[in-house]
mmCIF file of C-alpha atoms in Angstrom:
data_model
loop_
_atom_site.group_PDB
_atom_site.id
_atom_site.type_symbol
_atom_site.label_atom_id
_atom_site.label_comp_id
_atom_site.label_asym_id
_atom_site.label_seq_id
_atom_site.Cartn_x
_atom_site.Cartn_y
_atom_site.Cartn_z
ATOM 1 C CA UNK A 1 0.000 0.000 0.000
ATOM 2 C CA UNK A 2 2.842 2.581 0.632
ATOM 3 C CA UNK A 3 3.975 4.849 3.596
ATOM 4 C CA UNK A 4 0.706 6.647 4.941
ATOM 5 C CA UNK A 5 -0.232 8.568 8.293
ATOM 6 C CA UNK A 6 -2.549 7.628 10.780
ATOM 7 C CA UNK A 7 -3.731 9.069 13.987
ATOM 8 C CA UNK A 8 -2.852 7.920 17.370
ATOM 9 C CA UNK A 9 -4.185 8.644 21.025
ATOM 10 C CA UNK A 10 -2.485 7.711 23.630
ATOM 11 C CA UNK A 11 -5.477 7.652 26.361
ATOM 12 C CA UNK A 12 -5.834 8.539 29.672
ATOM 13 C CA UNK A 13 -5.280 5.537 31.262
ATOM 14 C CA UNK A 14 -2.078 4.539 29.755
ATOM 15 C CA UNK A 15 -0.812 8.483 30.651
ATOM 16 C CA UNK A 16 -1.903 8.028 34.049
ATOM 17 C CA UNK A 17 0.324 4.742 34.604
ATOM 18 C CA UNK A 18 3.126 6.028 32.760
ATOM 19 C CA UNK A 19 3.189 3.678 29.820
ATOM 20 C CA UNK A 20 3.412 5.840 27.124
ATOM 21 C CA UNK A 21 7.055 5.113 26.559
ATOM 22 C CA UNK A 22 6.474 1.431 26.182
ATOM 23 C CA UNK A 23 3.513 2.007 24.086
ATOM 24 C CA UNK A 24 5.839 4.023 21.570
ATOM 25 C CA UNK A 25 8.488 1.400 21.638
ATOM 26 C CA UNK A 26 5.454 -1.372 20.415
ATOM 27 C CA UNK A 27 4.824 1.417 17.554
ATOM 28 C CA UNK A 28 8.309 1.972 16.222
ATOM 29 C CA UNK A 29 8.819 -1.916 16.689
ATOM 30 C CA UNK A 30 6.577 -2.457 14.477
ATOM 31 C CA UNK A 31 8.189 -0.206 12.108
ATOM 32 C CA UNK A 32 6.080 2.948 12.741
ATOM 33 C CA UNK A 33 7.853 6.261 13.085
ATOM 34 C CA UNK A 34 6.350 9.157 15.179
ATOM 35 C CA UNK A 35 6.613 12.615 13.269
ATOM 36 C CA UNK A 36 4.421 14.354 15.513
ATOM 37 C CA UNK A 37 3.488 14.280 19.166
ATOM 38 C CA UNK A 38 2.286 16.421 21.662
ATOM 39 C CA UNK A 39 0.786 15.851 25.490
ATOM 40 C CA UNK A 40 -2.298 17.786 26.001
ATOM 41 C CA UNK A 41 -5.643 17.767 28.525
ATOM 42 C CA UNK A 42 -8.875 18.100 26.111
ATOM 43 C CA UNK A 43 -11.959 19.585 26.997
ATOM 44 C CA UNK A 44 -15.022 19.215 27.150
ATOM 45 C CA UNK A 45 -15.600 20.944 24.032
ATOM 46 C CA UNK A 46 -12.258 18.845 21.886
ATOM 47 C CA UNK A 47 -14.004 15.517 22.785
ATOM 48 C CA UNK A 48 -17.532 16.490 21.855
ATOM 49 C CA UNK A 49 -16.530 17.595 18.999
ATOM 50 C CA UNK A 50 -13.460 14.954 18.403
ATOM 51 C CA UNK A 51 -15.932 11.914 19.119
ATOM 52 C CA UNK A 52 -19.474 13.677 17.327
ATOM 53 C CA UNK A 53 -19.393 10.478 15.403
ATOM 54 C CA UNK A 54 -20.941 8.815 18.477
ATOM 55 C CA UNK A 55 -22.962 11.628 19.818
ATOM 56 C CA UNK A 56 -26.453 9.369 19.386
ATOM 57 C CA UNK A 57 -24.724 6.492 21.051
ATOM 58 C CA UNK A 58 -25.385 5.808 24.658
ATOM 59 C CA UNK A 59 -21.811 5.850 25.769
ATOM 60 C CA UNK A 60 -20.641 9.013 24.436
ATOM 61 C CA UNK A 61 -21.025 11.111 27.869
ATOM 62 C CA UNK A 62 -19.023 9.088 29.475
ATOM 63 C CA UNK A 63 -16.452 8.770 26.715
ATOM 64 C CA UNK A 64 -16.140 12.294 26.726
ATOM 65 C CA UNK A 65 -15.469 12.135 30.245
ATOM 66 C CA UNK A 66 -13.017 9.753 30.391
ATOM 67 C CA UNK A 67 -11.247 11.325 27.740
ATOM 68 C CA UNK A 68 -11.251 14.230 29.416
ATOM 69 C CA UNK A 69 -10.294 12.998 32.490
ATOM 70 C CA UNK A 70 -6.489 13.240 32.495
ATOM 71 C CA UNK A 71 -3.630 14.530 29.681
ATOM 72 C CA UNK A 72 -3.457 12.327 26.597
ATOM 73 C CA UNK A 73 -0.930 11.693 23.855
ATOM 74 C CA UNK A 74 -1.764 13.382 20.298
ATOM 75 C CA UNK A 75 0.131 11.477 18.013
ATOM 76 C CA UNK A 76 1.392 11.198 13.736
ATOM 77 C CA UNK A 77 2.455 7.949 12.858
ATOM 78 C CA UNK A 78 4.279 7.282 9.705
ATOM 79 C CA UNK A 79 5.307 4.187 7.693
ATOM 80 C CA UNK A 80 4.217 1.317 5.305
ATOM 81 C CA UNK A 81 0.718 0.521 5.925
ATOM 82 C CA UNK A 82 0.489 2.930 9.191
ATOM 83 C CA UNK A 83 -2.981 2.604 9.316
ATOM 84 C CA UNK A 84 -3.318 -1.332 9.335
ATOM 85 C CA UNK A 85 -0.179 -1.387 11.235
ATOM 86 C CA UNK A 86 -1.438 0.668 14.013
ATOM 87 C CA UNK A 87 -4.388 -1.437 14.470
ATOM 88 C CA UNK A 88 -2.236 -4.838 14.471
ATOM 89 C CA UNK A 89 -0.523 -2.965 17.420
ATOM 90 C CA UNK A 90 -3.209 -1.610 19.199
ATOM 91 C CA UNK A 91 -5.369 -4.975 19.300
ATOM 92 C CA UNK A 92 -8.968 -5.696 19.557
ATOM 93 C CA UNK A 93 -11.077 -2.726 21.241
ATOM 94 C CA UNK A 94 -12.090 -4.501 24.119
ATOM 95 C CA UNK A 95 -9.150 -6.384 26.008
ATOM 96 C CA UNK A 96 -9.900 -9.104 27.108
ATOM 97 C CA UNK A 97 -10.043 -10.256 23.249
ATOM 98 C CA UNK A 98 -7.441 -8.859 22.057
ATOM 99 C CA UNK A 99 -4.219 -10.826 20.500
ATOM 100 C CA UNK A 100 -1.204 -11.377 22.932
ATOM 101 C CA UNK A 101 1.359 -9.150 23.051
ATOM 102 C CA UNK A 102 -0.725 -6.347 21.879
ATOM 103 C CA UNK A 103 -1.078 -2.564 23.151
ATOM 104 C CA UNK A 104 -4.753 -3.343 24.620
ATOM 105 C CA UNK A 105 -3.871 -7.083 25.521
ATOM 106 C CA UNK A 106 -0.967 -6.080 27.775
ATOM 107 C CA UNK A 107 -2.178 -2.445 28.984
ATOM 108 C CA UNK A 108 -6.455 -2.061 28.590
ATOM 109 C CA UNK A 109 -8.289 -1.665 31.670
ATOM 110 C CA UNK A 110 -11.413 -2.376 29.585
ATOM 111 C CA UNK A 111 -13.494 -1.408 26.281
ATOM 112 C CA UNK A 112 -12.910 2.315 27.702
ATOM 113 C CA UNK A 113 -9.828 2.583 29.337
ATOM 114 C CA UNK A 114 -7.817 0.149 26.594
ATOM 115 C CA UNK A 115 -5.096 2.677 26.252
ATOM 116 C CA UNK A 116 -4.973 3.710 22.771
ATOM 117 C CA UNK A 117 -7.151 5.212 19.904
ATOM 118 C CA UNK A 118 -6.260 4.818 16.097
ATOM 119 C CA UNK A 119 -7.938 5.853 13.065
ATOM 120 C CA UNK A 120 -9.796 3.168 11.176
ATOM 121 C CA UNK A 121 -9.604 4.355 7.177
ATOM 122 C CA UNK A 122 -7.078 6.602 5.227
ATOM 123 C CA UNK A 123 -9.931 9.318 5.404
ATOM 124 C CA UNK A 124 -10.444 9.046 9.075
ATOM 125 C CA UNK A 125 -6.853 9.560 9.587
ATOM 126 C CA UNK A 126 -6.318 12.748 7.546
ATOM 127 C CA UNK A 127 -9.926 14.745 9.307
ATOM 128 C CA UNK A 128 -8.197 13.278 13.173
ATOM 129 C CA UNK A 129 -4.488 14.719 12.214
ATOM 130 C CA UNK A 130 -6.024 17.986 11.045
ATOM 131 C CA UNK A 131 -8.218 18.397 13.680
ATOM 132 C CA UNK A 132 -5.127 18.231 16.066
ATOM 133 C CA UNK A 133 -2.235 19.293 14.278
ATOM 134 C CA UNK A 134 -1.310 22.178 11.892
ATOM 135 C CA UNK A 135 0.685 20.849 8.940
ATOM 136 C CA UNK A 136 4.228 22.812 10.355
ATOM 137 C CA UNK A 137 3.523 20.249 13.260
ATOM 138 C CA UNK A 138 4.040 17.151 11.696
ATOM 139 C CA UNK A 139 7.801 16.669 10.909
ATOM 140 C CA UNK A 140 8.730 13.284 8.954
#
């Protein structure tokens, strides 16, 4: 497929227990290379807006509070196949099926709290790392 970008979250969970070096070490493993990153707290408003795609669904209040409930990793990921890659990485959203040796496998709390977020298509990935990072940003 070629080298692409995806999005990456690092979520609240994983920040809060300190893991976000070892989740970048599973990502450039894997042959992913960060060109952007940045720590930051959203609001209210970010996550709203951020996660609108589930606004009708009954557990977006209290995905926007979890999200907003501690700093998070904003993250660019770069290489062949980012976006498939990342998801191999990541694992199954909820953790307890998730493949071994995966982000959500070794570090998920649960469907919530399963430490990471990654976009899903090529288009996905471009509206996420707008909405979050001016082009300048992004340094490959």
């Amino acid at each position: 497929m070629g080298i692409e970008r995806t999005f990456s979250i690092i979520k609240p969970d994983a920040t809060r227990r300190n893991l976000t070096g070892k989740i970048n070490a599973m990502f450039e493993e894997a042959g992913l290379r960060i060109v952007a990153q940045k720590r930051a707290h959203l609001t209210k408003a970010q996550a709203e807006t951020f996660y609108a795609v589930h606004a009708e669904r009954a557990f977006f209040n209290d995905l926007v509070s979890f999200m907003t409930s501690g700093p998070v990793v904003l993250q660019v990921l770069e290489g062949e196949d980012a976006i498939a890659k990342n998801r191999e990485v990541m694992g199954a959203t909820n953790p307890a099926t998730a493949d071994e040796g995966t982000v959500r496998k070794l570090y998920g709390e649960s469907v919530e709290a399963n430490s990471v977020h990654g976009s899903d298509a090529p288009e996905t990935a471009a509206e996420e790392i707008a909405f979050f990072f001016a082009g300048a940003e992004i340094v490959g």
